Coordinates of C-alpha atoms in Angstrom, one line a residue:
M1 CA 0.5 71.0 7.6
T2 CA 4.1 72.0 9.2
P3 CA 3.8 72.8 12.9
R4 CA 3.6 76.5 14.3
K5 CA 6.6 76.8 17.2
K6 CA 5.0 77.9 20.2
T7 CA 7.0 78.5 23.8
T8 CA 6.6 77.2 27.1
E9 CA 4.4 80.1 29.0
K10 CA 4.5 79.6 32.8
R11 CA 0.9 78.7 34.3
D12 CA -0.5 77.4 31.3
M13 CA -3.8 75.3 32.4
R14 CA -4.7 73.9 29.4
R15 CA -4.7 69.8 28.7
V16 CA -1.8 68.6 28.9
A17 CA -0.3 65.5 26.1
V18 CA 2.9 64.3 27.8
V19 CA 4.8 62.8 24.0
L20 CA 6.9 60.0 25.5
L21 CA 9.1 59.0 22.6
G22 CA 12.8 56.8 22.1
T23 CA 13.9 54.3 20.5
D24 CA 14.4 51.1 22.9
A25 CA 10.6 49.6 23.5
A26 CA 11.2 48.2 26.7
T27 CA 12.8 51.4 28.7
R28 CA 9.5 53.2 26.9
E29 CA 7.5 50.8 28.7
T30 CA 8.6 51.3 31.8
A31 CA 8.8 55.1 31.5
A32 CA 5.2 54.7 30.4
K33 CA 4.8 53.1 33.6
A34 CA 6.1 55.1 35.6
L35 CA 4.3 58.1 34.5
A36 CA 0.9 56.0 34.8
L37 CA 1.4 56.1 38.4
L38 CA 2.0 60.0 38.8
G39 CA -1.0 60.4 37.6
C40 CA -0.9 60.5 33.6
D41 CA -4.1 58.8 32.1
R42 CA -3.2 56.1 29.3
A43 CA -5.0 55.4 26.4
T44 CA -7.7 52.4 26.8
S45 CA -7.4 49.6 24.6
S46 CA -10.2 49.3 21.7
G47 CA -9.6 45.9 20.8
D48 CA -5.8 44.4 19.8
A49 CA -4.9 47.5 19.7
D50 CA -5.1 51.6 21.3
P51 CA -7.1 54.7 19.0
I52 CA -3.8 56.0 18.5
S53 CA -1.6 52.7 17.7
A54 CA -4.4 52.5 14.6
V55 CA -4.6 56.0 13.7
N56 CA -0.3 55.8 13.1
R57 CA -0.6 52.2 11.3
H58 CA -3.0 53.5 8.7
I59 CA -0.8 56.6 8.0
L60 CA 2.4 55.3 7.0
E61 CA 0.6 52.6 5.3
S62 CA -1.3 55.2 3.1
A63 CA 2.0 57.2 2.8
G64 CA 3.7 53.4 1.6
T65 CA 6.4 52.8 4.4
D66 CA 6.5 51.4 7.7
E67 CA 8.3 51.4 11.1
Q68 CA 11.7 49.5 9.5
D69 CA 12.3 52.7 6.4
L70 CA 15.5 54.4 6.5
A71 CA 14.1 56.9 4.2
P72 CA 11.9 60.6 5.6
L73 CA 8.2 60.4 5.4
N74 CA 7.3 61.1 2.1
A75 CA 6.5 65.4 2.9
G76 CA 4.3 65.8 0.0
W77 CA 1.6 63.5 1.9
Y78 CA 0.8 66.5 4.7
R79 CA -0.8 68.0 1.7
S80 CA -2.1 65.3 0.5
P81 CA -6.0 64.7 1.2
K82 CA -5.4 62.0 2.9
A83 CA -3.3 64.1 5.6
Y84 CA -6.6 65.9 6.4
E85 CA -8.7 63.1 6.4
F86 CA -6.7 61.3 9.8
H87 CA -6.4 64.6 11.0
E88 CA -10.5 63.7 11.6
K89 CA -9.5 60.4 12.0
A90 CA -6.7 61.8 15.0
L91 CA -9.1 64.3 16.9
S92 CA -11.6 61.3 17.0
A93 CA -8.9 58.6 18.4
L94 CA -8.1 61.4 21.0
E95 CA -11.7 61.6 22.3
E96 CA -12.5 57.9 22.0
A97 CA -9.1 57.2 24.0
F98 CA -8.5 60.4 27.2
G99 CA -12.1 62.1 26.4
G100 CA -11.8 64.9 28.9
S101 CA -8.5 63.8 30.3
G102 CA -6.5 66.9 31.8
L103 CA -3.3 64.7 32.1
F104 CA -2.5 62.5 29.1
L105 CA 0.1 60.2 27.8
L106 CA 0.9 59.6 24.0
D107 CA 3.7 56.6 24.1
D108 CA 3.1 55.0 20.7
A109 CA 6.5 54.1 18.9
S110 CA 5.1 55.9 16.0
I111 CA 4.7 59.6 17.0
G112 CA 8.5 59.8 16.6
R113 CA 7.9 59.7 12.8
L114 CA 5.0 61.4 12.4
A115 CA 5.6 64.1 14.9
P116 CA 4.9 67.2 13.5
F117 CA 1.2 65.5 12.2
W118 CA 0.6 65.0 15.8
M119 CA 1.7 68.8 16.9
N120 CA -0.9 70.1 14.8
V121 CA -4.0 67.8 16.0
L122 CA -2.9 68.5 19.6
E123 CA -2.8 72.3 18.7
A124 CA -6.4 71.4 17.1
A125 CA -7.6 69.9 20.0
D126 CA -6.3 72.5 22.4
V127 CA -4.0 69.8 23.6
R128 CA -0.7 71.6 25.2
P129 CA 2.1 68.9 24.0
V130 CA 5.1 68.2 26.6
V131 CA 7.8 65.5 24.5
L132 CA 10.0 63.8 26.5
S133 CA 13.0 61.9 24.4
L134 CA 14.7 59.0 26.0
V135 CA 18.1 58.8 24.6
T136 CA 19.4 55.6 24.0
G137 CA 22.0 54.1 21.6
P138 CA 22.9 52.6 19.0
A139 CA 24.0 49.1 20.7
E140 CA 21.1 48.6 21.9
N141 CA 18.6 48.1 18.6
R142 CA 21.3 45.5 17.6
T143 CA 21.1 43.9 21.3
R144 CA 17.5 43.8 21.1
G145 CA 17.4 41.4 17.7
Q146 CA 16.2 44.5 14.8
N147 CA 19.1 43.7 12.0
V148 CA 19.0 41.3 9.3
G149 CA 21.3 39.1 10.0
D150 CA 24.8 40.7 9.7
V151 CA 23.1 43.7 8.3
P152 CA 23.2 46.5 11.2
T153 CA 19.5 48.4 10.3
G154 CA 19.4 49.2 14.3
D155 CA 22.2 51.4 14.0
F156 CA 20.6 53.4 10.7
Q157 CA 16.8 52.9 12.5
W158 CA 18.3 54.6 15.6
L159 CA 19.7 57.4 13.6
R160 CA 16.0 57.2 11.4
H161 CA 14.1 57.9 14.4
M162 CA 16.3 60.1 17.3
L163 CA 16.5 62.8 13.6
D164 CA 12.2 62.9 13.0
L165 CA 11.8 63.1 16.7
E166 CA 14.1 65.6 17.3
Q167 CA 13.4 67.3 14.0
G168 CA 10.0 67.2 14.3
T169 CA 9.0 68.7 18.1
R170 CA 11.6 71.3 17.2
G171 CA 10.3 74.5 18.3
Q172 CA 8.0 72.4 21.1
A173 CA 8.1 72.1 25.7
R174 CA 10.3 69.6 25.4
R175 CA 13.2 67.9 27.2
F176 CA 16.4 64.3 25.9
L177 CA 16.7 62.3 29.5
D178 CA 19.5 59.6 29.4
A179 CA 17.3 56.1 29.7
H180 CA 19.6 54.7 32.1
D181 CA 18.9 57.5 34.3
V182 CA 15.3 57.0 34.4
V183 CA 14.8 53.1 34.6
S184 CA 17.2 53.0 37.6
G185 CA 15.9 55.9 39.4
D186 CA 18.4 58.2 39.1
L187 CA 16.7 60.8 38.1
S188 CA 13.7 62.0 39.6
L189 CA 10.8 62.3 36.9
P190 CA 8.2 64.8 39.3
E191 CA 11.3 67.4 40.3
E192 CA 11.8 67.1 36.1
F193 CA 8.6 67.6 35.1
S194 CA 8.1 70.8 37.7
R195 CA 11.8 71.7 36.3
A196 CA 11.3 71.4 32.7
F197 CA 7.8 71.8 31.9
G198 CA 6.3 74.1 34.9
F199 CA 3.8 71.7 36.3
D200 CA 3.6 69.2 38.7
L201 CA 2.2 65.2 38.7
P202 CA -0.8 65.0 40.4
K203 CA 0.3 61.9 42.6
S204 CA 3.4 63.1 43.8
S205 CA 2.6 61.3 46.9
S206 CA 5.3 59.2 49.0
T207 CA 3.1 56.1 48.8
T208 CA 3.3 56.9 45.1
R209 CA 7.4 57.3 45.1
I210 CA 7.3 53.8 47.1
E211 CA 5.1 52.1 43.9
L212 CA 7.2 53.6 41.9
D213 CA 10.9 52.8 43.4
A214 CA 9.4 48.4 43.7
M215 CA 8.2 48.9 39.9
L216 CA 11.5 50.5 38.3
G217 CA 13.4 47.9 41.1
A218 CA 13.1 44.7 38.3
A219 CA 13.6 46.6 35.1
R220 CA 16.8 48.0 36.4
E221 CA 18.4 44.6 37.3
S222 CA 16.8 43.4 33.5
A223 CA 17.9 46.6 31.7
F224 CA 21.3 48.0 33.6
Q225 CA 22.4 45.3 35.1
D226 CA 25.5 46.3 36.4
G227 CA 24.7 50.0 37.4
R228 CA 27.7 51.8 34.8
R229 CA 25.9 54.6 32.6
R230 CA 25.5 53.5 29.2
P231 CA 28.3 53.6 27.6
R232 CA 29.2 54.9 24.3
D233 CA 28.6 52.8 21.3
A234 CA 31.8 52.9 19.2
I235 CA 31.1 50.4 16.1
V236 CA 27.9 52.3 14.4
S237 CA 28.3 54.8 11.0
T238 CA 30.3 58.3 11.4
W239 CA 26.7 59.9 10.9
A240 CA 25.0 57.6 14.6
R241 CA 28.0 58.6 16.4
E242 CA 27.5 62.0 15.9
A243 CA 24.3 62.1 16.1
Q244 CA 24.6 60.0 19.5
A245 CA 27.3 62.7 20.8
I246 CA 25.2 65.7 20.3
F247 CA 21.8 63.4 22.6
D248 CA 24.3 62.3 25.1
R249 CA 25.5 66.4 26.0
W250 CA 21.4 67.4 25.7
C251 CA 20.9 64.1 28.0
E252 CA 23.5 65.7 30.6
K253 CA 23.8 69.5 30.0
G254 CA 20.7 70.7 28.1
E255 CA 19.9 71.6 24.7
T256 CA 21.6 73.9 22.2
E257 CA 20.6 75.6 19.4
A258 CA 24.0 75.7 18.1
D259 CA 23.8 71.8 17.3
H260 CA 20.7 72.0 15.6
A261 CA 22.7 72.6 12.5
S262 CA 24.9 69.9 13.0
L263 CA 21.9 67.2 12.9
D264 CA 20.1 69.4 9.7
R265 CA 23.3 68.2 8.4
I266 CA 23.5 64.9 9.4
R267 CA 20.3 64.0 8.5
G268 CA 20.3 66.1 5.2
E269 CA 23.1 63.5 4.6
F270 CA 21.9 60.7 6.0
D271 CA 18.4 61.8 3.2
V272 CA 20.2 61.2 0.2
A273 CA 21.4 57.4 1.2
A274 CA 18.4 56.7 2.3
D275 CA 16.2 55.1 -0.6
G276 CA 19.5 53.4 -1.5
L277 CA 20.0 52.3 2.1
S278 CA 16.6 51.4 2.0
R279 CA 16.6 49.4 -1.4
L280 CA 19.9 47.2 0.2
F281 CA 17.8 46.2 3.7
I282 CA 14.8 45.3 2.2
A283 CA 16.2 42.9 -0.3
A284 CA 18.4 41.9 2.7
R285 CA 14.9 41.3 5.0
R286 CA 13.3 39.8 1.7
A287 CA 16.7 37.1 1.6
A288 CA 16.3 36.3 5.2
A289 CA 12.3 36.0 5.2
R290 CA 13.3 33.1 1.9
V291 CA 15.6 31.4 3.8
E292 CA 13.9 31.1 7.2
E293 CA 11.4 29.6 4.8
L294 CA 13.2 27.4 2.5
E295 CA 14.6 25.5 6.0
E296 CA 10.5 25.8 7.4
E297 CA 9.7 23.7 4.4
L298 CA 13.1 22.1 4.3
S299 CA 11.6 20.8 7.6
R300 CA 8.3 20.3 6.9
Q301 CA 9.7 17.9 3.8
T302 CA 11.8 15.9 6.0
E303 CA 8.8 15.2 8.4
A304 CA 6.5 14.3 5.5
H305 CA 9.6 12.3 4.2
A306 CA 10.2 10.4 7.4
Q307 CA 5.6 10.0 7.9
L308 CA 5.5 8.4 4.8
E309 CA 8.8 5.9 5.2
E310 CA 6.4 5.0 8.9
T311 CA 3.6 4.5 6.5
L312 CA 6.0 2.0 4.5
R313 CA 7.7 -0.2 6.8
E314 CA 3.4 -0.8 7.8
E315 CA 2.6 -1.4 5.0
R316 CA 6.0 -4.2 4.8
G317 CA 4.2 -5.6 8.2
R318 CA 1.1 -5.9 6.4
L319 CA 1.6 -7.3 3.5
A320 CA 3.9 -10.0 5.6
Q321 CA 0.9 -10.6 7.3
A322 CA -1.5 -11.6 4.0
Q323 CA 1.6 -13.5 2.9
S324 CA 1.1 -15.6 5.7
A325 CA -2.4 -16.1 6.3
L326 CA -2.5 -16.5 2.4
E327 CA 0.0 -19.2 2.9
Q328 CA -2.0 -20.5 5.5
R329 CA -4.9 -20.8 3.2
R330 CA -3.1 -22.3 0.7
H331 CA -1.5 -25.3 2.5
E332 CA -5.3 -25.9 4.5
A333 CA -6.5 -26.4 0.5
E334 CA -4.1 -28.5 0.3
Q335 CA -5.0 -30.4 3.0
T336 CA -8.6 -29.9 2.1
A337 CA -7.9 -31.5 -1.7
L338 CA -6.1 -34.5 -0.6
E339 CA -9.0 -35.1 1.9
L340 CA -11.1 -34.9 -0.5
T341 CA -9.1 -37.5 -2.2
E342 CA -9.1 -40.2 0.2
A343 CA -12.6 -39.5 0.0
K344 CA -12.9 -39.5 -3.3
Q345 CA -10.7 -43.2 -3.6
T346 CA -13.2 -44.8 -0.2
F347 CA -16.2 -44.1 -2.8
S348 CA -15.2 -45.7 -5.7
S349 CA -14.1 -49.2 -3.2
E350 CA -17.6 -49.2 -2.3
R351 CA -19.4 -48.3 -5.4
Q352 CA -16.9 -51.5 -7.0
A353 CA -18.2 -53.8 -4.0
L354 CA -21.8 -52.6 -3.7
E355 CA -21.6 -53.2 -8.2
R356 CA -20.4 -56.7 -7.4
K357 CA -22.7 -57.5 -4.5
L358 CA -25.6 -56.6 -6.9
A359 CA -24.3 -58.5 -9.6
E360 CA -23.9 -61.3 -7.3
E361 CA -28.0 -60.6 -6.3
R362 CA -28.7 -60.9 -9.3
E363 CA -27.3 -64.1 -11.2
Q364 CA -28.8 -65.4 -7.8
H365 CA -32.4 -64.1 -8.5
A366 CA -31.8 -65.5 -12.5
Q367 CA -31.1 -68.5 -10.6
K368 CA -33.8 -68.5 -8.6
R369 CA -36.2 -67.8 -11.1
H370 CA -35.1 -70.3 -13.6
E371 CA -35.4 -72.7 -10.6
A372 CA -39.1 -71.6 -10.5
E373 CA -40.0 -72.5 -13.7
E374 CA -39.0 -75.4 -13.5
T375 CA -40.5 -75.6 -10.3
A376 CA -44.0 -75.4 -11.9
L377 CA -43.6 -77.7 -14.5
A378 CA -43.3 -80.4 -12.0
L379 CA -45.3 -79.2 -9.5
A380 CA -48.7 -81.4 -9.7
K381 CA -45.7 -84.6 -8.7
L382 CA -43.8 -82.3 -6.3
K383 CA -46.2 -79.8 -4.1
E384 CA -44.1 -80.2 -0.9
T385 CA -40.8 -78.8 -3.3
V386 CA -42.9 -76.2 -4.4
S387 CA -44.0 -75.3 -1.1
S388 CA -40.3 -75.2 0.6
E389 CA -39.0 -73.3 -2.6
R390 CA -41.7 -70.9 -1.9
Q391 CA -40.2 -70.4 1.9
S392 CA -37.0 -70.0 0.1
L393 CA -38.1 -67.4 -2.8
V394 CA -39.8 -65.5 0.4
Q395 CA -36.8 -65.5 2.2
E396 CA -34.8 -64.5 -0.3
R397 CA -36.7 -61.8 -0.9
E398 CA -36.5 -60.5 2.3
Q399 CA -32.0 -61.0 2.1
H400 CA -32.3 -58.5 -0.8
A401 CA -34.5 -56.3 1.0
Q402 CA -32.1 -55.7 4.1
T403 CA -29.3 -55.6 1.5
R404 CA -31.4 -52.4 -0.6
D405 CA -31.8 -51.2 2.9
R406 CA -28.2 -51.5 3.4
L407 CA -26.8 -49.6 0.2
E408 CA -29.7 -47.0 0.9
Q409 CA -28.3 -45.9 4.5
K410 CA -24.2 -46.2 2.8
R411 CA -25.6 -43.5 0.0
H412 CA -27.3 -41.4 2.7
E413 CA -23.7 -41.7 5.3
A414 CA -22.2 -40.9 1.9
E415 CA -24.8 -38.1 0.5
R416 CA -23.6 -36.4 4.2
Q417 CA -19.9 -36.3 3.7
L418 CA -20.3 -34.5 0.4
E419 CA -22.4 -32.6 1.8
E420 CA -19.9 -31.4 4.2
R421 CA -17.3 -31.3 1.6
W422 CA -19.0 -28.6 -0.4
N423 CA -19.6 -26.7 2.5
D424 CA -16.1 -27.2 3.6
I425 CA -14.9 -25.7 -0.4
A426 CA -17.4 -22.8 0.0
R427 CA -16.1 -22.0 2.9
L428 CA -12.6 -22.2 1.7
T429 CA -13.4 -20.1 -1.6
S430 CA -15.0 -17.7 0.5
D431 CA -11.9 -16.7 2.4
L432 CA -9.7 -17.0 -0.7
Q433 CA -11.9 -14.2 -2.3
A434 CA -11.4 -12.4 1.2
R435 CA -7.5 -12.6 1.4
D436 CA -7.4 -11.7 -2.8
K437 CA -9.2 -8.5 -1.9
E438 CA -7.0 -7.3 0.7
V439 CA -4.4 -7.9 -1.2
E440 CA -5.5 -5.9 -3.6
S441 CA -6.3 -3.1 -1.3
L442 CA -3.1 -3.2 -0.3
R443 CA -1.5 -3.1 -3.8
A444 CA -4.2 0.0 -4.5
G445 CA -2.6 1.8 -0.9
K446 CA 0.7 1.1 -1.9
S447 CA 1.0 2.6 -5.3
D448 CA -1.0 5.4 -3.6
A449 CA 2.3 5.8 -1.0
E450 CA 4.2 5.5 -4.4
R451 CA 2.9 8.6 -6.3
Q452 CA 3.1 10.5 -3.0
L453 CA 6.2 9.8 -1.9
D454 CA 7.3 10.2 -5.8
E455 CA 6.4 13.8 -5.7
R456 CA 7.3 14.1 -2.6
L457 CA 10.9 13.8 -3.3
N458 CA 10.5 15.9 -6.8
D459 CA 9.7 18.8 -4.3
I460 CA 12.6 17.9 -1.8
V461 CA 14.8 18.1 -4.9
R462 CA 14.0 21.0 -6.5
L463 CA 14.4 22.6 -2.8
T464 CA 17.9 21.2 -1.9
S465 CA 20.9 19.6 -3.8
D466 CA 21.7 18.1 0.1
L467 CA 18.9 15.0 -0.3
Q468 CA 20.4 13.2 -2.9
A469 CA 21.4 11.0 -0.8
R470 CA 17.7 10.2 0.1
D471 CA 16.2 9.6 -3.6
E472 CA 19.0 6.6 -3.9
D473 CA 17.0 5.3 -0.1
M474 CA 13.8 5.5 -2.3
E475 CA 15.8 4.0 -5.4
S476 CA 15.7 1.1 -3.2
L477 CA 12.6 1.1 -1.9
R478 CA 11.5 0.7 -5.2
A479 CA 13.5 -2.0 -6.0
E480 CA 12.1 -3.3 -3.1
N481 CA 8.6 -3.0 -3.9
A482 CA 8.9 -4.3 -6.9
E483 CA 10.7 -7.7 -5.4
E484 CA 7.3 -7.6 -3.4
A485 CA 5.0 -7.7 -5.9
E486 CA 6.8 -10.0 -8.1
R487 CA 6.2 -12.7 -5.0
R488 CA 2.8 -11.6 -3.9
E489 CA 1.6 -12.2 -8.0
K490 CA 3.7 -15.6 -7.8
A491 CA 1.4 -16.4 -4.7
E492 CA -1.9 -14.8 -6.3
S493 CA -0.9 -17.5 -9.8
Q494 CA -1.1 -20.2 -6.7
V495 CA -4.1 -18.9 -5.7
R496 CA -5.5 -19.5 -9.2
E497 CA -4.3 -22.8 -9.3
R498 CA -6.5 -24.2 -6.5
F499 CA -9.5 -22.2 -7.9
A500 CA -8.7 -24.2 -10.7
E501 CA -8.4 -27.5 -9.0
I502 CA -11.4 -27.1 -6.9
A503 CA -13.0 -26.8 -10.2
T504 CA -12.0 -29.3 -11.3
L505 CA -12.2 -31.3 -8.4
T506 CA -16.3 -29.7 -7.8
S507 CA -17.2 -31.6 -11.4
L508 CA -16.0 -35.1 -10.5
L509 CA -18.6 -34.7 -7.1
R510 CA -21.5 -34.0 -9.5
D511 CA -20.5 -37.1 -11.5
R512 CA -20.5 -39.6 -9.0
E513 CA -23.4 -38.5 -7.6
Y514 CA -25.2 -38.6 -10.5
E515 CA -23.5 -42.3 -10.5
L516 CA -24.9 -42.6 -7.2
E517 CA -28.1 -41.8 -7.8
I518 CA -28.7 -44.5 -10.8
L519 CA -27.7 -47.1 -8.0
A520 CA -30.1 -46.0 -5.6
K521 CA -33.0 -46.5 -7.7
P522 CA -34.8 -49.7 -6.7
S523 CA -35.2 -52.5 -9.0
S524 CA -38.4 -54.2 -9.5
P525 CA -39.4 -57.7 -11.7
S526 CA -41.3 -55.5 -13.9
S527 CA -38.2 -52.6 -14.6
E528 CA -35.3 -55.7 -14.5
A529 CA -36.8 -57.1 -18.3
N530 CA -36.1 -53.5 -19.6
E531 CA -32.6 -52.6 -17.7
G532 CA -30.1 -53.5 -20.5
A533 CA -32.3 -51.3 -22.6
V534 CA -32.4 -48.7 -20.8
A535 CA -28.3 -49.1 -20.5
Q536 CA -27.8 -49.5 -23.2
T537 CA -30.1 -45.4 -24.3
P538 CA -27.7 -42.0 -22.9
S539 CA -29.8 -39.9 -20.5
P540 CA -28.8 -35.9 -20.5
A541 CA -27.6 -36.2 -17.2
R542 CA -25.1 -38.9 -18.3
A543 CA -24.0 -37.5 -21.6
K544 CA -24.1 -33.7 -19.1
G545 CA -21.9 -35.1 -17.0
G546 CA -19.5 -37.1 -19.5
A547 CA -18.9 -33.4 -21.1
L548 CA -18.1 -31.8 -18.6
R549 CA -15.4 -34.9 -17.7
R550 CA -14.6 -34.7 -21.3
V551 CA -13.7 -31.0 -20.8
G552 CA -12.0 -31.3 -17.8
K553 CA -9.9 -33.4 -19.1
V554 CA -9.3 -31.1 -22.4
L555 CA -8.5 -27.9 -20.1
S556 CA -5.2 -27.9 -17.8
P557 CA -5.2 -26.1 -14.4
R558 CA -2.7 -23.7 -16.2
I559 CA -5.2 -23.3 -19.8
I560 CA -7.6 -22.6 -16.5
G561 CA -5.1 -19.7 -14.3
T562 CA -4.6 -18.1 -18.4
L563 CA -8.5 -17.4 -18.4
A564 CA -8.8 -15.9 -14.8
A565 CA -5.6 -14.2 -15.9
R566 CA -7.3 -12.4 -19.4
A567 CA -10.3 -11.5 -17.4
R568 CA -9.0 -9.7 -14.3
A569 CA -6.7 -8.3 -16.8
K570 CA -9.7 -6.7 -19.0
R571 CA -11.3 -5.7 -16.0
E572 CA -7.9 -3.7 -14.6
A573 CA -7.8 -2.1 -18.1
A574 CA -11.2 -0.9 -17.9
K575 CA -10.3 0.4 -14.0
L576 CA -7.4 2.2 -15.9
E577 CA -9.5 3.6 -18.9
R578 CA -11.7 5.3 -16.4
S579 CA -8.6 6.4 -14.3
G580 CA -7.4 9.2 -17.0
L581 CA -3.8 8.0 -16.3
F582 CA -3.7 6.4 -19.7
D583 CA -4.0 7.8 -23.2
A584 CA -4.9 5.1 -25.7
E585 CA -4.1 6.9 -28.7
W586 CA -0.9 7.9 -27.5
Y587 CA 0.1 4.4 -26.2
L588 CA -0.9 3.4 -30.3
S589 CA 1.8 5.8 -31.7
R590 CA 4.5 5.2 -29.5
Y591 CA 3.7 1.5 -29.9
P592 CA 2.5 0.2 -33.6
D593 CA 3.0 -3.5 -32.9
V594 CA 0.0 -2.9 -30.6
A595 CA -1.9 -1.3 -33.2
A596 CA -1.1 -4.0 -36.0
A597 CA -2.1 -6.1 -33.2
G598 CA -5.5 -5.0 -33.6
M599 CA -5.6 -5.3 -29.4
N600 CA -7.1 -2.4 -26.8
P601 CA -4.6 -0.6 -26.1
A602 CA -5.2 -0.8 -21.9
F603 CA -6.4 -4.5 -22.0
H604 CA -2.5 -5.0 -23.8
Y605 CA -0.6 -2.7 -20.8
V606 CA -2.4 -4.7 -17.5
M607 CA -2.0 -8.0 -20.0
F608 CA 1.4 -7.5 -22.0
G609 CA 3.0 -3.8 -21.6
L610 CA 3.2 -3.4 -17.8
N611 CA 5.7 -6.3 -17.6
E612 CA 7.7 -5.2 -20.4
G613 CA 8.7 -1.5 -19.3
R614 CA 6.1 0.4 -21.7
S615 CA 4.7 3.6 -20.5
P616 CA 0.9 4.5 -19.9
N617 CA 1.4 8.1 -20.9
A618 CA 4.0 10.6 -22.7
D619 CA 4.3 11.5 -18.6
A620 CA 5.6 9.0 -17.7
E621 CA 7.5 7.8 -20.5
A622 CA 9.6 11.7 -19.5
S623 CA 9.9 10.5 -16.2
G624 CA 11.8 7.3 -16.9
G625 CA 9.3 4.8 -16.1
A626 CA 6.0 3.4 -16.2
F627 CA 3.1 3.8 -13.3

């Protein structure tokens, strides 16, 4: 589907498409706005892009190329079924974008590379194309950031676009204009159209010219501030420099067919080298993109590392607060223990005094009973003495009742004080359990933070060797964390010892309560006879209290703490087995002494292996540490 050569006829009143081409997007957009002010219809947008741009993008994708490719468009594409498919889509896009407009503007940048295709489409639509090419130099491409690092891809991209648009529009009505002349206003577009293409633009009034001058003013200041003509670029390749000279001459004096042979030669030589250049520049672009990705990843990893360090500092602060609160609770528990010891001593002294008083009263009672028996034998002789003795006996009984009431009041007071102490012990126990849970949660959060920190450090080491210094910092942080864990373990051991002391005090208080109940029972004449026998027979409660006292003497706080540690180790071993991070078979094969001892491998690791530096699985041993 090669374009058919046409000659511009005078007064050809068919629909006209102004095809605006050029390599510089800024000057092309300025010229497009100027032509729109002068009466050329621009494409209406459909979504994020106009229909013409969408068709061009899909054509380049179907041909396996893009705007930055230095190789020419595959000539076989024009003979493929895809060319006919997009031919119909291009006709629909023209209808969608411009409808029945008699003068419209095609200014998409990709049309220069697809010029043969669009010339055939316009011919099929019975539209007369007029081509306006804005000439800039390779220097504009470099200054507008079209290179890849130090590789001058902009020079060759400019050459590819200019050669494609020239060869693709050859034989059509066209005009090459210096972009400086168009943007600066030195060249009158209405006059140029009338002279070069034989028709006038519809809005060439004085009002339109005023608006056009105002619009070009801002573009003139930003694009060509010095007002001088675009200089010849002296550092480009021989091909680009020769082609630039031809296009500059066409801008000044008009196109000559003698230059076509030179451009065809340049195009042929450039096409031969384009494939290798494309590979080189694609590799350069990919390398530059990879460098940017690595820099962004390094920035993200650095930021994540800083966040982890901040989180670790916050966790240290919270751990210090928890340790301070735990120390305060321990001090309060010691104070309570001292108060309980004082209360126990006070209770013991009061009990001894009550026992002495009760023994004295019993002795007095026995003496009075003996005197009553003697008085009964001499009743006949001493009636008056018996009467007085009876009165004395009544008085003594009243005193005994009063003494018993006082003892009952003291017993109630002692029970109230014991209840208050029990409440204090329960409250302290609850607080200590809550603090233990907080320590456990802090330990779990700290373990997660250390694991995430190790993962981030591994990623940073793979990306760049410049962060090795950070790895040393993290090792020092790990050492500090190990010291903090050791201090926390010591604090937990002290808490367990305090729990053992409280358990011992509880047993002693129960024994004292039982003894108070025995003392509080009222004595009667009938029970006094059996008192000795009852005292000789040990009750179940008395036997239980004695057993508890014997166990309390045997189990020292150290043994009680060891039992609590083993129970806690069993719970941690169960959690470790469920987590999937512990390899029991590997552990037994790696440490045959554990298998020989017949111990549960997870329990051995929590109880002994972790402190001995053993590894829970093969991956942990390969990385040089435990959890």
